[in-house]
mmCIF file of C-alpha atoms and ligand atoms in Angstrom:
data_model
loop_
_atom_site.group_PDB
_atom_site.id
_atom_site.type_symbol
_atom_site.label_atom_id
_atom_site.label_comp_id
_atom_site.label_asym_id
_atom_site.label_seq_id
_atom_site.Cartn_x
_atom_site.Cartn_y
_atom_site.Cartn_z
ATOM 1 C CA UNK A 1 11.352 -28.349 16.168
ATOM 2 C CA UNK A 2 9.452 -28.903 19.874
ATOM 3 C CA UNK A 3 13.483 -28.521 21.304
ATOM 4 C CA UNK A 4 13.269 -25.217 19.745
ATOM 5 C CA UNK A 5 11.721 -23.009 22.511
ATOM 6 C CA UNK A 6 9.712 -19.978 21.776
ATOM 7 C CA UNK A 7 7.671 -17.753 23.166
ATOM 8 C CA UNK A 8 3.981 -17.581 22.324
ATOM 9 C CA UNK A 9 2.139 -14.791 20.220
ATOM 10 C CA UNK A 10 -1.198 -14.282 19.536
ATOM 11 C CA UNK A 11 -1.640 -13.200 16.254
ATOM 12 C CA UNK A 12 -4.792 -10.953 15.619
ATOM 13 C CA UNK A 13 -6.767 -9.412 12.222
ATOM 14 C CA UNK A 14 -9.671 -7.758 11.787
ATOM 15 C CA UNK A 15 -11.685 -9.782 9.397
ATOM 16 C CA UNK A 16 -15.798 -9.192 7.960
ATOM 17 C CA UNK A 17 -17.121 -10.835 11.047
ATOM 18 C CA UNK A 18 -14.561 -8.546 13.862
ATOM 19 C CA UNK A 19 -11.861 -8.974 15.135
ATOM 20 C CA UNK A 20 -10.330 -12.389 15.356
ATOM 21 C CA UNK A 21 -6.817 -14.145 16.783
ATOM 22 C CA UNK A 22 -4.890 -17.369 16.759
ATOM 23 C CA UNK A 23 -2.027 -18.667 18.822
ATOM 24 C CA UNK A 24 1.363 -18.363 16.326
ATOM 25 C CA UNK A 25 4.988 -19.106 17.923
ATOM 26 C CA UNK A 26 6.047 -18.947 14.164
ATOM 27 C CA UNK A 27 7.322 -15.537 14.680
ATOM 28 C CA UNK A 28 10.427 -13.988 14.153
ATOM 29 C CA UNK A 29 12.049 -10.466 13.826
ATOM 30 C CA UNK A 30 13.657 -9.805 10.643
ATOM 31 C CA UNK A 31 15.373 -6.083 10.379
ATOM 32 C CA UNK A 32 15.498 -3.062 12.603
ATOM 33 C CA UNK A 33 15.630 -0.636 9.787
ATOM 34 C CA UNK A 34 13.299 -0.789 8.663
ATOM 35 C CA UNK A 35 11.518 -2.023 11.119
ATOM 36 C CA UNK A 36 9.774 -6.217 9.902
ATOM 37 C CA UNK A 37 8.997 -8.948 11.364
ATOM 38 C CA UNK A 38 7.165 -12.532 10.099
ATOM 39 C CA UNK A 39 4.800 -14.587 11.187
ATOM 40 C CA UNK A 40 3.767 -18.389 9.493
ATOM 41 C CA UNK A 41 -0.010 -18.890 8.889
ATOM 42 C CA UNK A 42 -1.164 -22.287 7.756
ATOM 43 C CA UNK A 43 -3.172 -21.777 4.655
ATOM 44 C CA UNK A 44 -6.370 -23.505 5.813
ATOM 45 C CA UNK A 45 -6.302 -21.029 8.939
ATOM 46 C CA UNK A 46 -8.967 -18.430 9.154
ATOM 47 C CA UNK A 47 -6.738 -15.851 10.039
ATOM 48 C CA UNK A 48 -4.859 -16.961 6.643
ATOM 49 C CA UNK A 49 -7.703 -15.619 4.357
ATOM 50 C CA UNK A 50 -8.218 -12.749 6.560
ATOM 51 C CA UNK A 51 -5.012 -11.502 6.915
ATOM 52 C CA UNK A 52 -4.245 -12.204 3.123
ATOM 53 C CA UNK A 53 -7.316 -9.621 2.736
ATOM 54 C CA UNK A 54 -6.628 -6.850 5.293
ATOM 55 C CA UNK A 55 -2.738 -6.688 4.565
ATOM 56 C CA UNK A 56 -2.590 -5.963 8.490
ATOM 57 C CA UNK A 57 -2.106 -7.937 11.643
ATOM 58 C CA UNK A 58 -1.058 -7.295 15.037
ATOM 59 C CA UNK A 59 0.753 -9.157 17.119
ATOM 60 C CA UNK A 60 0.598 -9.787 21.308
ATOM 61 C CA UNK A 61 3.495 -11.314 23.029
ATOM 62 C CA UNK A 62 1.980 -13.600 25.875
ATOM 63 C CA UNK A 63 2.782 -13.133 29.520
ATOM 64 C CA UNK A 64 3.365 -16.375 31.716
ATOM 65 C CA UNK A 65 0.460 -15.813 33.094
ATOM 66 C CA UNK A 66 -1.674 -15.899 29.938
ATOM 67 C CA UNK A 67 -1.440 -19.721 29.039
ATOM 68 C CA UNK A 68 -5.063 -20.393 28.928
ATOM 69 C CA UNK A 69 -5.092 -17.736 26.244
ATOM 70 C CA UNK A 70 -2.609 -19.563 24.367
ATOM 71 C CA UNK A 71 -5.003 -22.558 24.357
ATOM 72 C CA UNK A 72 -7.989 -20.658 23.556
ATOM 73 C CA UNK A 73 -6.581 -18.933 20.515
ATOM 74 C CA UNK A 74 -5.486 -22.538 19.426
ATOM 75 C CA UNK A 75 -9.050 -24.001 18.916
ATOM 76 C CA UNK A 76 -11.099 -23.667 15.584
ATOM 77 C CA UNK A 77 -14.355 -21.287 16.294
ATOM 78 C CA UNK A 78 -17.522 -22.141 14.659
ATOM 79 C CA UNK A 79 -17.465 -17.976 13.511
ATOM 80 C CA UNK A 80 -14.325 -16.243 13.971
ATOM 81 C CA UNK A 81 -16.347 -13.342 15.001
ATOM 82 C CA UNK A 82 -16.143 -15.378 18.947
ATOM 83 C CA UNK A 83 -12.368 -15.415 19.171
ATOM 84 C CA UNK A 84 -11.894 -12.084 20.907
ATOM 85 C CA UNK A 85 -15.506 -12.697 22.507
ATOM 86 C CA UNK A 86 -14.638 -13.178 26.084
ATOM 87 C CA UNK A 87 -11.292 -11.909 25.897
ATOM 88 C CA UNK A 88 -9.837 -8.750 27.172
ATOM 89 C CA UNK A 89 -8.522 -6.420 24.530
ATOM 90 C CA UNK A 90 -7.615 -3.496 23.351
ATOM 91 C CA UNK A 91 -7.747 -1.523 20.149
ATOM 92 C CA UNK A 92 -3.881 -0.888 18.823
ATOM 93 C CA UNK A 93 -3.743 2.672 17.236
ATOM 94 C CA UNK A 94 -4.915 1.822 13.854
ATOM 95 C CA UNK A 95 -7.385 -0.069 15.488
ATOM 96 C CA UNK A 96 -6.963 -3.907 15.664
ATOM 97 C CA UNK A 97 -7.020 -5.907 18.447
ATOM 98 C CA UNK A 98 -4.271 -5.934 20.997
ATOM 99 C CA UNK A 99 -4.503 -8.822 24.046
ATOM 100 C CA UNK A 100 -5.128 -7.260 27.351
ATOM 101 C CA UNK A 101 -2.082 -8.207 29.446
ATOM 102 C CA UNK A 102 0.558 -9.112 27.263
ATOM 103 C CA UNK A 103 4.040 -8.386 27.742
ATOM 104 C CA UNK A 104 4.190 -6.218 24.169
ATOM 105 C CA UNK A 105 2.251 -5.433 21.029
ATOM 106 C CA UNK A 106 3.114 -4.570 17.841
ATOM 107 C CA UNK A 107 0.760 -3.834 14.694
ATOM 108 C CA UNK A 108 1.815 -4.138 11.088
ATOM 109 C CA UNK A 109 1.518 -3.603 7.192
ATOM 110 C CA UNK A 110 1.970 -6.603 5.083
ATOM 111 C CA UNK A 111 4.785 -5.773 2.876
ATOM 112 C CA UNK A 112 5.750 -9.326 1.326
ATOM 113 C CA UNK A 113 3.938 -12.555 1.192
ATOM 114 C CA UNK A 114 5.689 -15.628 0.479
ATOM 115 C CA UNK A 115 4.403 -19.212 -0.168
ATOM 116 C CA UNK A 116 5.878 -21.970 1.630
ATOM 117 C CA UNK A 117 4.155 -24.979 0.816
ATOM 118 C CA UNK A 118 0.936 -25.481 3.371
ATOM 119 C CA UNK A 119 2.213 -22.543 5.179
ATOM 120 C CA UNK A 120 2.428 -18.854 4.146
ATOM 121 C CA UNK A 121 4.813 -16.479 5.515
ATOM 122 C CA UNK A 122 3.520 -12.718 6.065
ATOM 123 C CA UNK A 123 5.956 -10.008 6.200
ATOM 124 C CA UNK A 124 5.037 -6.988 8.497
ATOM 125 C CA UNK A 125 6.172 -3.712 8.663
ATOM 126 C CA UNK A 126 5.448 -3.015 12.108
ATOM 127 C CA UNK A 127 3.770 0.384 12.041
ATOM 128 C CA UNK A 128 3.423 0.486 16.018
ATOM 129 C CA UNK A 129 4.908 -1.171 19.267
ATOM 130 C CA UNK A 130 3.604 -0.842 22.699
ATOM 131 C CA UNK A 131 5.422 -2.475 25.219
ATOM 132 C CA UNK A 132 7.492 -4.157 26.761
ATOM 133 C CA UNK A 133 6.176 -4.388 30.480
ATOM 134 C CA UNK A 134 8.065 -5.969 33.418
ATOM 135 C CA UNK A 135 5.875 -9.551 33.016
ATOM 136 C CA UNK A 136 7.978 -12.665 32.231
ATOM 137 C CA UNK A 137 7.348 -13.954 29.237
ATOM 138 C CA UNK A 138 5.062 -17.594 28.246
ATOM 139 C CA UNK A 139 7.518 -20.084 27.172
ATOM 140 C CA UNK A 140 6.581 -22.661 24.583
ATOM 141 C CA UNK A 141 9.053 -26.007 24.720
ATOM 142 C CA UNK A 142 8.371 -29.872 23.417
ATOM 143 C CA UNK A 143 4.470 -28.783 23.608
ATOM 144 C CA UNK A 144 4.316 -27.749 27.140
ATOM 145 C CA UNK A 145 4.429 -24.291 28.342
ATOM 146 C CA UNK A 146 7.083 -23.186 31.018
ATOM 147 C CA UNK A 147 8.173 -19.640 31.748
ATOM 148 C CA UNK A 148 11.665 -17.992 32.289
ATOM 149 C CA UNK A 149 10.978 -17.488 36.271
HETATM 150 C C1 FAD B 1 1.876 -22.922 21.021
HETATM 151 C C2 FAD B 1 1.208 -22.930 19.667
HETATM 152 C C3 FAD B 1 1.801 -22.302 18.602
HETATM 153 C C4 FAD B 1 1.206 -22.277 17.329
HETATM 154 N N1 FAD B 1 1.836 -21.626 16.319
HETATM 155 C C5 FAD B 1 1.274 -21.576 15.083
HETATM 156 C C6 FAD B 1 1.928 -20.868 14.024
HETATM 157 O O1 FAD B 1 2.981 -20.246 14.201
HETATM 158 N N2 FAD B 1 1.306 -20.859 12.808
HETATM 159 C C7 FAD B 1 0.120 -21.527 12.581
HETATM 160 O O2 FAD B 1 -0.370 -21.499 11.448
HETATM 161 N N3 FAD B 1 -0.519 -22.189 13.580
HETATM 162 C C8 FAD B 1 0.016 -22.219 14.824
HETATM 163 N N4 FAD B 1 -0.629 -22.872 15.843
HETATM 164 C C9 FAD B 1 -1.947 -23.485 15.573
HETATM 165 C C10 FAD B 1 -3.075 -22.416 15.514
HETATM 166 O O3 FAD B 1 -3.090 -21.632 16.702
HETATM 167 C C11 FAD B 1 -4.460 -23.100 15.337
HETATM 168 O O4 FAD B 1 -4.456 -23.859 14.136
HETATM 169 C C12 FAD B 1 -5.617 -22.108 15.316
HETATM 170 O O5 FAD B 1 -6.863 -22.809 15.412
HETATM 171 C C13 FAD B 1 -5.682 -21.264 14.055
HETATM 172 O O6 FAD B 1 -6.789 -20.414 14.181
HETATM 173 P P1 FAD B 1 -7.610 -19.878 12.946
HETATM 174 O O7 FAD B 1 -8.914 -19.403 13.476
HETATM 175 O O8 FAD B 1 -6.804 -18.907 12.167
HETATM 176 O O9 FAD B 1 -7.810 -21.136 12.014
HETATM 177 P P2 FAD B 1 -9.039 -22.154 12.026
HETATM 178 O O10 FAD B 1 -9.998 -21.704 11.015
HETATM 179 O O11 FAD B 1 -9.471 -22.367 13.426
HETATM 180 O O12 FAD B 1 -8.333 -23.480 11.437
HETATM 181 C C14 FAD B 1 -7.414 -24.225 12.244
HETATM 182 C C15 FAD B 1 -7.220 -25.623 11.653
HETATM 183 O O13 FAD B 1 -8.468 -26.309 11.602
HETATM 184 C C16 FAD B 1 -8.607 -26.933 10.329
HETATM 185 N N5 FAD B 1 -10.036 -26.852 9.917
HETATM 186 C C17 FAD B 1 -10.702 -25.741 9.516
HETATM 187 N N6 FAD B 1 -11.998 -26.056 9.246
HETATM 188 C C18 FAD B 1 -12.144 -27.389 9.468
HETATM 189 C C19 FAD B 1 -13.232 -28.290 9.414
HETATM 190 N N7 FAD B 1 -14.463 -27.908 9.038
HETATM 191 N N8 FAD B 1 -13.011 -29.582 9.762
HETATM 192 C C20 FAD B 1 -11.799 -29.998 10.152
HETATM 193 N N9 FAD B 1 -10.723 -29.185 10.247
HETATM 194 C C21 FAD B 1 -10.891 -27.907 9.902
HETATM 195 C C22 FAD B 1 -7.740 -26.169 9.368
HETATM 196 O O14 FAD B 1 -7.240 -27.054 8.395
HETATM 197 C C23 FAD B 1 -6.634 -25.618 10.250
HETATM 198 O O15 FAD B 1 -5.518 -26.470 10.244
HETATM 199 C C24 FAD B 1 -0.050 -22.915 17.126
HETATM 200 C C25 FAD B 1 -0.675 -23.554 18.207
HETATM 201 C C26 FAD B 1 -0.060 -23.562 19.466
HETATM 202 C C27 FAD B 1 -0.731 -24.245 20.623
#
């Protein structure tokens, strides 16, 4: 799967100790009308029990530039209140957290959750988009990170 290259989300919730995020390339769109897309959470992941919780998520699409966020929203914090700590965000319209920066956002409803062994998939209705801007994108290939010039 590394020869499959993505680009890199971070995937945010709003959970009982604020907002939090993680670094998901598990992504995917999955219909225009309406409007869903899916994201893969391992099961052990805080954002797992969180989103399972909240139904929502949002979702920021990384810029090249924005690499070292990638590797921040891949380590395990002590309280996931410290994800978004000394990060820049904003709040998306219904009010989670959108990364500062990114090249789009999009918020959404979970509408379907399906169980796929350690792994769970979420279904989102996206509910809002912002984006995109003119910054390339991060590119995620054989774990290292490249862009698309
Ligand atoms: C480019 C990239 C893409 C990624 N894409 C995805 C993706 O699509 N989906 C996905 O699920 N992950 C993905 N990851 C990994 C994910 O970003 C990290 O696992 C992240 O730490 C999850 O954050 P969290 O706060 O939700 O989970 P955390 O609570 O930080 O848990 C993360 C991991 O730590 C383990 N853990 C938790 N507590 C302990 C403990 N006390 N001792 C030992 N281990 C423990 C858990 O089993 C879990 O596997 C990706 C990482 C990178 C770099």
């Amino acid at each position: 799967m590394g020869s499959w290259a993505t680009g890199v989300t971070v995937v945010t919730c709003l959970g009982p100790h604020g907002p939090h995020g993680m670094t998901a390339n598990a992504f995917l769109s999955v219909s225009l009308e309406p409007p869903l897309v899916l994201v893969s959470i391992g099961q052990e992941n805080d954002s797992h029990a969180i989103i399972s919780a909240s139904q929502r998520f949002a979702v920021s699409i990384l810029a090249a530039s924005q690499q070292h966020l990638s590797v921040h929203f891949a380590q395990r914090f002590k309280d996931s209140g410290q994800a978004l700590a000394a990060v820049a965000w904003s709040l998306s319209p219904s009010g989670l957290p959108w990364i500062d920066g990114a090249v789009g956002h999009l918020e959404c409803a979970v509408e379907g959750i399906f169980t796929a062994q350690d792994h769970t998939l979420f279904l989102g209705r996206v509910l809002h988009l912002d984006g995109p801007t003119d910054a390339s994108p991060l590119v995620y290939f054989r774990s290292r990170y490249t862009t698309t010039g």
